[in-house]
Amino acid sequence: MDENTFARAKEYVANIFKDDSSGHDIYHTLRVHDLAVTISEIEGGDRDIIRMAALLHDVDDRKLFGENGFLNARIFMDSEGICVEDQLYICDIIDQISFKGKDSVVPSTLEGKIVQDADRMDAIGAVGIARAFAYGGSKGRAMHIPGDAHKDNMGADEYFRNEGTSVNHFYEKLLLLKDMMNTPTAKRMAEVRHEYMVGFLDEFMSEWDGRR
Ligand code: ADP
Ligand code: NI
């Protein structure tokens, strides 16, 4: 895969997400790509596979496209003449990385572990906070409802049906991600982002209650 293939992949993804306001805009994909490259500089793995899987990881998102057999990813890879073996390897990564509550899986390959870490990294920290509220807003959900308890231990179906507040989403997903990172490099990066979210929630609750 050469640089032109990656440039065309970015254009392809930008076009698919051009009207999206649910946190899946092209910049999410580009951040995941850059994070995956940063992690792989220390953790290794096949750089081309990692980059292509990162760029295509959301183009067949179940919430947006249903179960479509990775159609969008395969259309792009076919058009670039990427061999069937690499296509299957990349589709396996895309299949394994998504967060499904307690049904989430650890990817079977190093490349999958790195792309999953990068995707999860972009859901936490300052960017993660912004995405959670942008997503909640796009679904018409409340930021926070006092007394509205979050749900623990959701399975995949319950997680995808869940319509809770954005603050509850921190307890249902975002604060769990630090301990779900696969690689030592991502674990280290996640610590900083995690502490930032903990501080944010503390400040948010103090302001909400009129204490600060
Ligand atoms: P990805 O597939 O990129 O891992 P998701 O599709 O699960 O991410 O979600 C996109 C963004 O929206 C993420 O940052 C995620 O944390 C956020 N998000 C998902 N569900 C909710 C929710 N119920 N409330 C607030 N934010 C959410
Ligand atoms: Ni993603």
XYZ file of N, CA, C and O in Angstrom, residues 73-196:
496
model
N -15.942 -1.071 3.515
C -14.495 -1.317 3.593
C -14.046 -2.155 2.400
O -13.015 -1.875 1.771
N -14.840 -3.174 2.048
C -14.423 -4.070 0.963
C -14.483 -3.369 -0.393
O -13.635 -3.588 -1.259
N -15.493 -2.500 -0.579
C -15.577 -1.755 -1.845
C -14.303 -0.928 -2.033
O -13.688 -0.929 -3.104
N -13.869 -0.249 -0.960
C -12.660 0.582 -1.092
C -11.424 -0.282 -1.348
O -10.625 -0.007 -2.253
N -11.261 -1.341 -0.568
C -10.045 -2.157 -0.710
C -9.992 -2.860 -2.062
O -8.917 -2.974 -2.666
N -11.165 -3.293 -2.582
C -11.211 -3.871 -3.933
C -10.752 -2.840 -4.954
O -9.963 -3.148 -5.851
N -11.234 -1.605 -4.793
C -10.922 -0.569 -5.786
C -9.427 -0.238 -5.779
O -8.896 0.272 -6.765
N -8.745 -0.533 -4.666
C -7.305 -0.262 -4.574
C -6.468 -1.509 -4.895
O -5.249 -1.469 -4.801
N -7.142 -2.616 -5.201
C -6.427 -3.855 -5.516
C -5.699 -4.457 -4.319
O -4.685 -5.149 -4.474
N -6.197 -4.209 -3.113
C -5.588 -4.810 -1.912
C -5.927 -6.300 -1.890
O -7.080 -6.681 -2.124
N -4.912 -7.157 -1.648
C -5.115 -8.598 -1.798
C -6.128 -9.120 -0.776
O -6.323 -8.539 0.294
N -6.759 -10.254 -1.148
C -7.845 -10.819 -0.332
C -7.361 -11.141 1.079
O -8.069 -10.910 2.063
N -6.131 -11.633 1.177
C -5.585 -11.994 2.490
C -5.532 -10.767 3.413
O -5.970 -10.818 4.566
N -5.034 -9.649 2.891
C -4.974 -8.416 3.694
C -6.382 -7.900 4.002
O -6.651 -7.404 5.092
N -7.278 -8.023 3.030
C -8.657 -7.556 3.254
C -9.311 -8.322 4.404
O -9.971 -7.726 5.256
N -9.112 -9.639 4.423
C -9.711 -10.446 5.498
C -9.099 -10.083 6.841
O -9.783 -9.986 7.857
N -7.796 -9.880 6.838
C -7.080 -9.515 8.075
C -7.622 -8.184 8.621
O -7.893 -8.037 9.810
N -7.824 -7.231 7.723
C -8.320 -5.898 8.113
C -9.784 -5.979 8.564
O -10.166 -5.369 9.573
N -10.605 -6.753 7.851
C -12.020 -6.885 8.259
C -12.129 -7.556 9.628
O -13.006 -7.203 10.426
N -11.261 -8.510 9.914
C -11.264 -9.134 11.251
C -10.972 -8.090 12.325
O -11.586 -8.090 13.391
N -10.025 -7.200 12.044
C -9.706 -6.138 13.008
C -10.934 -5.261 13.232
O -11.342 -4.996 14.363
N -11.554 -4.812 12.139
C -12.715 -3.920 12.253
C -13.813 -4.610 13.068
O -14.460 -3.996 13.916
N -14.001 -5.902 12.818
C -15.039 -6.664 13.522
C -14.765 -6.748 15.021
O -15.673 -6.694 15.839
N -13.480 -6.866 15.372
C -13.139 -7.147 16.774
C -12.991 -5.912 17.648
O -13.028 -6.025 18.866
N -12.817 -4.734 17.037
C -12.426 -3.605 17.901
C -13.567 -2.897 18.588
O -13.362 -2.208 19.573
N -14.826 -3.037 18.110
C -15.845 -2.121 18.641
C -16.244 -2.460 20.072
O -16.172 -3.610 20.504
N -16.650 -1.421 20.798
C -17.033 -1.567 22.206
C -18.447 -2.105 22.275
O -19.369 -1.536 21.708
N -18.630 -3.251 22.975
C -19.954 -3.870 23.079
C -20.258 -4.195 24.538
O -20.652 -5.305 24.871
N -20.018 -3.223 25.437
C -20.254 -3.483 26.856
C -19.417 -4.663 27.310
O -18.256 -4.817 26.907
N -19.984 -5.570 28.118
C -19.185 -6.694 28.615
C -18.975 -7.758 27.532
O -18.237 -8.715 27.736
N -19.606 -7.594 26.354
C -19.360 -8.511 25.234
C -18.202 -8.042 24.342
O -17.959 -8.614 23.283
N -17.484 -7.007 24.776
C -16.332 -6.543 23.995
C -15.285 -7.661 23.928
O -15.154 -8.433 24.867
N -14.547 -7.737 22.822
C -13.520 -8.777 22.709
C -12.125 -8.169 22.610
O -11.965 -7.024 22.176
N -11.130 -8.963 23.035
C -9.733 -8.579 22.842
C -9.353 -9.058 21.443
O -9.476 -10.237 21.135
N -8.919 -8.154 20.561
C -8.554 -8.568 19.201
C -7.476 -9.651 19.215
O -6.625 -9.685 20.109
N -7.522 -10.523 18.189
C -6.616 -11.665 18.169
C -5.230 -11.308 17.637
O -4.302 -12.096 17.765
N -5.070 -10.134 17.023
C -3.773 -9.780 16.435
C -3.211 -8.514 17.100
O -3.971 -7.701 17.634
N -1.885 -8.351 17.011
C -1.265 -7.143 17.564
C -1.813 -5.890 16.865
O -2.101 -4.872 17.511
N -1.983 -5.985 15.541
C -2.493 -4.829 14.795
C -3.897 -4.454 15.291
O -4.219 -3.280 15.463
N -4.734 -5.455 15.545
C -6.087 -5.208 16.048
C -6.056 -4.584 17.437
O -6.829 -3.668 17.739
N -5.151 -5.072 18.269
C -5.034 -4.525 19.630
C -4.662 -3.039 19.570
O -5.183 -2.221 20.325
N -3.766 -2.695 18.662
C -3.312 -1.302 18.554
C -4.437 -0.399 18.031
O -4.675 0.689 18.566
N -5.157 -0.859 17.012
C -6.242 -0.025 16.473
C -7.366 0.113 17.510
O -7.945 1.192 17.677
N -7.657 -0.946 18.238
C -8.684 -0.860 19.292
C -8.251 0.144 20.372
O -9.055 0.967 20.832
N -6.984 0.071 20.766
C -6.476 1.034 21.754
C -6.621 2.470 21.241
O -7.012 3.372 21.987
N -6.301 2.685 19.967
C -6.376 4.040 19.397
C -7.823 4.534 19.359
O -8.114 5.684 19.690
N -8.743 3.659 18.977
C -10.166 4.037 18.909
C -10.683 4.372 20.309
O -11.411 5.347 20.506
N -10.291 3.588 21.285
C -10.731 3.828 22.663
C -10.076 5.087 23.241
O -10.695 5.805 24.024
N -8.834 5.321 22.858
C -8.132 6.510 23.354
C -8.880 7.764 22.941
O -8.974 8.729 23.692
N -9.439 7.741 21.721
C -10.132 8.929 21.221
C -11.488 9.129 21.905
O -12.136 10.155 21.696
N -11.931 8.152 22.701
C -13.205 8.287 23.429
C -12.977 8.849 24.828
O -13.938 9.102 25.549
N -11.711 9.003 25.244
C -11.434 9.502 26.605
C -10.615 10.800 26.544
O -10.223 11.248 25.470
N -10.369 11.385 27.713
C -9.627 12.649 27.754
C -10.491 13.807 27.287
O -11.715 13.702 27.199
N -9.840 14.931 26.983
C -10.566 16.149 26.587
C -11.413 15.914 25.343
O -12.588 16.314 25.277
N -10.826 15.242 24.353
C -11.585 14.967 23.125
C -12.756 14.031 23.442
O -13.876 14.215 22.944
N -12.521 13.054 24.281
C -13.583 12.107 24.651
C -14.754 12.800 25.337
O -15.923 12.477 25.075
N -14.448 13.746 26.229
C -15.498 14.501 26.914
C -16.338 15.254 25.872
O -17.568 15.194 25.865
N -15.648 15.942 24.971
C -16.356 16.711 23.935
C -17.214 15.792 23.078
O -18.369 16.100 22.764
N -16.678 14.625 22.711
C -17.446 13.700 21.861
C -18.682 13.181 22.577
O -19.733 13.009 21.957
N -18.553 12.892 23.870
C -19.703 12.336 24.592
C -20.868 13.332 24.593
O -22.014 12.954 24.340
N -20.563 14.600 24.822
C -21.652 15.587 24.850
C -22.156 15.904 23.439
O -23.342 16.162 23.248
N -21.277 15.858 22.459
C -21.716 16.061 21.074
C -22.653 14.925 20.658
O -23.709 15.148 20.062
N -22.269 13.693 21.025
C -23.095 12.529 20.689
C -24.448 12.621 21.389
O -25.503 12.461 20.769
N -24.418 12.902 22.696
C -25.671 13.022 23.460
C -26.574 14.093 22.857
O -27.776 13.881 22.678
N -25.978 15.234 22.503
C -26.755 16.315 21.898
C -27.383 15.892 20.581
O -28.547 16.179 20.307
N -26.600 15.153 19.780
C -27.115 14.733 18.460
C -28.296 13.776 18.605
O -29.109 13.645 17.711
N -28.373 13.098 19.775
C -29.488 12.158 20.019
C -30.582 12.804 20.873
O -31.508 12.127 21.320
N -30.420 14.095 21.163
C -31.432 14.792 21.965
C -31.462 14.349 23.420
O -32.488 14.459 24.091
N -30.335 13.842 23.913
C -30.317 13.356 25.303
C -29.854 14.426 26.280
O -29.105 15.331 25.921
N -30.291 14.280 27.531
C -29.884 15.221 28.573
C -28.400 15.043 28.892
O -27.861 13.935 28.811
N -27.740 16.150 29.296
C -26.353 16.044 29.779
C -26.332 15.202 31.045
O -25.512 14.306 31.218
N -27.258 15.553 31.949
C -27.248 14.916 33.266
C -28.643 15.038 33.870
O -29.284 16.070 33.711
N -29.123 13.975 34.527
C -30.394 14.032 35.252
C -30.119 13.534 36.664
O -29.784 12.356 36.850
N -30.200 14.433 37.676
C -29.891 14.005 39.043
C -30.751 12.811 39.439
O -31.948 12.769 39.126
N -30.140 11.826 40.071
C -30.880 10.654 40.541
C -31.070 9.584 39.477
O -31.554 8.490 39.751
N -30.673 9.869 38.233
C -30.803 8.894 37.144
C -29.561 7.989 37.193
O -28.473 8.401 36.795
N -29.734 6.770 37.712
C -28.566 5.909 37.942
C -28.020 5.332 36.639
O -28.778 5.051 35.708
N -26.699 5.160 36.589
C -26.122 4.508 35.406
C -26.260 3.001 35.540
O -26.500 2.482 36.627
N -26.106 2.295 34.402
C -26.255 0.839 34.400
C -24.882 0.180 34.354
O -24.026 0.577 33.564
N -24.704 -0.854 35.193
C -23.425 -1.570 35.175
C -23.545 -2.850 34.367
O -24.633 -3.414 34.238
N -22.405 -3.299 33.838
C -22.340 -4.638 33.240
C -23.313 -4.887 32.104
O -23.902 -5.961 32.021
N -23.477 -3.906 31.223
C -24.394 -4.114 30.104
C -23.784 -5.052 29.059
O -22.596 -4.971 28.773
N -24.616 -5.918 28.475
C -24.186 -6.727 27.339
C -24.351 -5.897 26.072
O -24.800 -4.753 26.125
N -23.980 -6.486 24.908
C -23.970 -5.721 23.652
C -25.345 -5.143 23.316
O -25.472 -3.950 23.025
N -26.406 -5.960 23.362
C -27.724 -5.473 22.940
C -28.218 -4.364 23.847
O -28.717 -3.341 23.385
N -28.047 -4.576 25.149
C -28.493 -3.556 26.104
C -27.690 -2.267 25.903
O -28.236 -1.163 25.924
N -26.372 -2.417 25.693
C -25.524 -1.235 25.487
C -26.000 -0.446 24.265
O -26.117 0.769 24.302
N -26.301 -1.128 23.163
C -26.702 -0.413 21.947
C -28.109 0.183 22.062
O -28.413 1.175 21.417
N -28.971 -0.405 22.899
C -30.330 0.138 23.082
C -30.367 1.276 24.091
O -31.312 2.057 24.122
N -29.334 1.360 24.931
C -29.308 2.296 26.047
C -29.433 3.750 25.584
O -28.797 4.162 24.628
N -30.269 4.520 26.261
C -30.452 5.928 25.875
C -30.205 6.860 27.047
O -30.908 7.846 27.237
N -29.217 6.530 27.866
C -28.946 7.291 29.086
C -28.327 8.654 28.833
O -28.050 9.044 27.697
N -28.091 9.362 29.921
C -27.499 10.702 29.815
C -26.016 10.617 29.452
O -25.376 9.574 29.618
N -25.478 11.757 29.019
C -24.056 11.786 28.663
C -23.180 11.576 29.895
O -22.149 10.905 29.818
N -23.582 12.123 31.044
C -22.779 11.893 32.254
C -22.778 10.404 32.606
O -21.727 9.839 32.945
N -23.927 9.745 32.479
C -23.931 8.307 32.774
C -23.014 7.529 31.835
O -22.445 6.503 32.203
N -22.871 8.026 30.606
C -22.000 7.351 29.644
C -20.549 7.268 30.150
O -19.836 6.316 29.827
N -20.155 8.244 30.960
C -18.800 8.171 31.537
C -18.665 6.919 32.401
O -17.643 6.217 32.349
N -19.715 6.639 33.214
C -19.633 5.494 34.129
C -19.886 4.178 33.404
O -19.415 3.122 33.813
N -20.640 4.248 32.305
C -20.989 3.028 31.571
C -19.902 2.623 30.572
O -19.817 1.473 30.171
N -19.088 3.580 30.150
C -18.047 3.238 29.174
C -16.721 3.962 29.425
O -15.685 3.324 29.611
N -16.752 5.293 29.433
C -15.499 6.044 29.314
C -14.515 5.785 30.452
O -13.315 5.651 30.219
N -15.032 5.665 31.684
C -14.110 5.443 32.817
C -13.610 3.996 32.879
O -12.696 3.685 33.639
N -14.226 3.118 32.087
C -13.789 1.709 32.079
C -12.650 1.476 31.092
O -11.954 0.464 31.149
N -12.475 2.407 30.171
C -11.578 2.132 29.040
C -10.105 2.040 29.432
O -9.355 1.254 28.854
N -9.686 2.817 30.429
C -8.275 2.796 30.853
C -7.810 1.364 31.146
O -6.728 0.954 30.717
N -8.645 0.604 31.862
C -8.240 -0.752 32.240
C -8.468 -1.769 31.124
O -8.143 -2.938 31.276
N -9.067 -1.311 30.013
C -9.303 -2.236 28.893
C -8.286 -2.053 27.778
O -8.353 -2.726 26.754
N -7.317 -1.139 27.980
C -6.282 -0.945 26.948
C -5.447 -2.217 26.845
O -5.170 -2.880 27.844
N -5.037 -2.563 25.625
C -4.290 -3.804 25.388
C -2.787 -3.626 25.563
O -2.124 -4.486 26.118
N -2.231 -2.526 25.030
C -0.773 -2.400 24.976
C -0.262 -1.517 26.122
O -0.954 -0.597 26.558
N 0.951 -1.778 26.599
C 1.530 -0.952 27.671
C 1.595 0.523 27.290
O 1.351 1.396 28.119
N 1.899 0.827 26.039
C 1.991 2.220 25.598
C 0.637 2.920 25.741
O 0.546 4.040 26.257
N -0.420 2.248 25.302
C -1.758 2.850 25.392
C -2.196 2.973 26.851
O -2.856 3.944 27.224
N -1.821 2.005 27.675
C -2.182 2.089 29.109
C -1.588 3.352 29.714
O -2.242 4.061 30.477
N -0.336 3.638 29.365
C 0.318 4.840 29.893
C -0.376 6.113 29.406
O -0.648 7.025 30.182
N -0.677 6.159 28.120
C -1.336 7.350 27.567
C -2.718 7.530 28.192
O -3.166 8.653 28.453
N -3.407 6.425 28.448
C -4.786 6.487 28.958
C -4.843 7.016 30.392
O -5.837 7.627 30.779
N -3.777 6.777 31.168
C -3.758 7.260 32.566
C -4.018 8.766 32.623
O -4.804 9.249 33.431
N -3.301 9.508 31.770
C -3.399 10.970 31.774
C -4.817 11.397 31.389
O -5.440 12.245 32.037
N -5.341 10.793 30.340
C -6.683 11.146 29.866
C -7.734 10.771 30.910
O -8.724 11.480 31.103
N -7.532 9.644 31.579
C -8.483 9.185 32.610
C -8.555 10.196 33.758
O -9.642 10.601 34.175
N -7.396 10.600 34.255
C -7.370 11.554 35.369
C -8.047 12.862 34.980
O -8.722 13.500 35.788
N -7.869 13.266 33.731
C -8.501 14.493 33.243
C -10.026 14.362 33.318
O -10.725 15.293 33.759
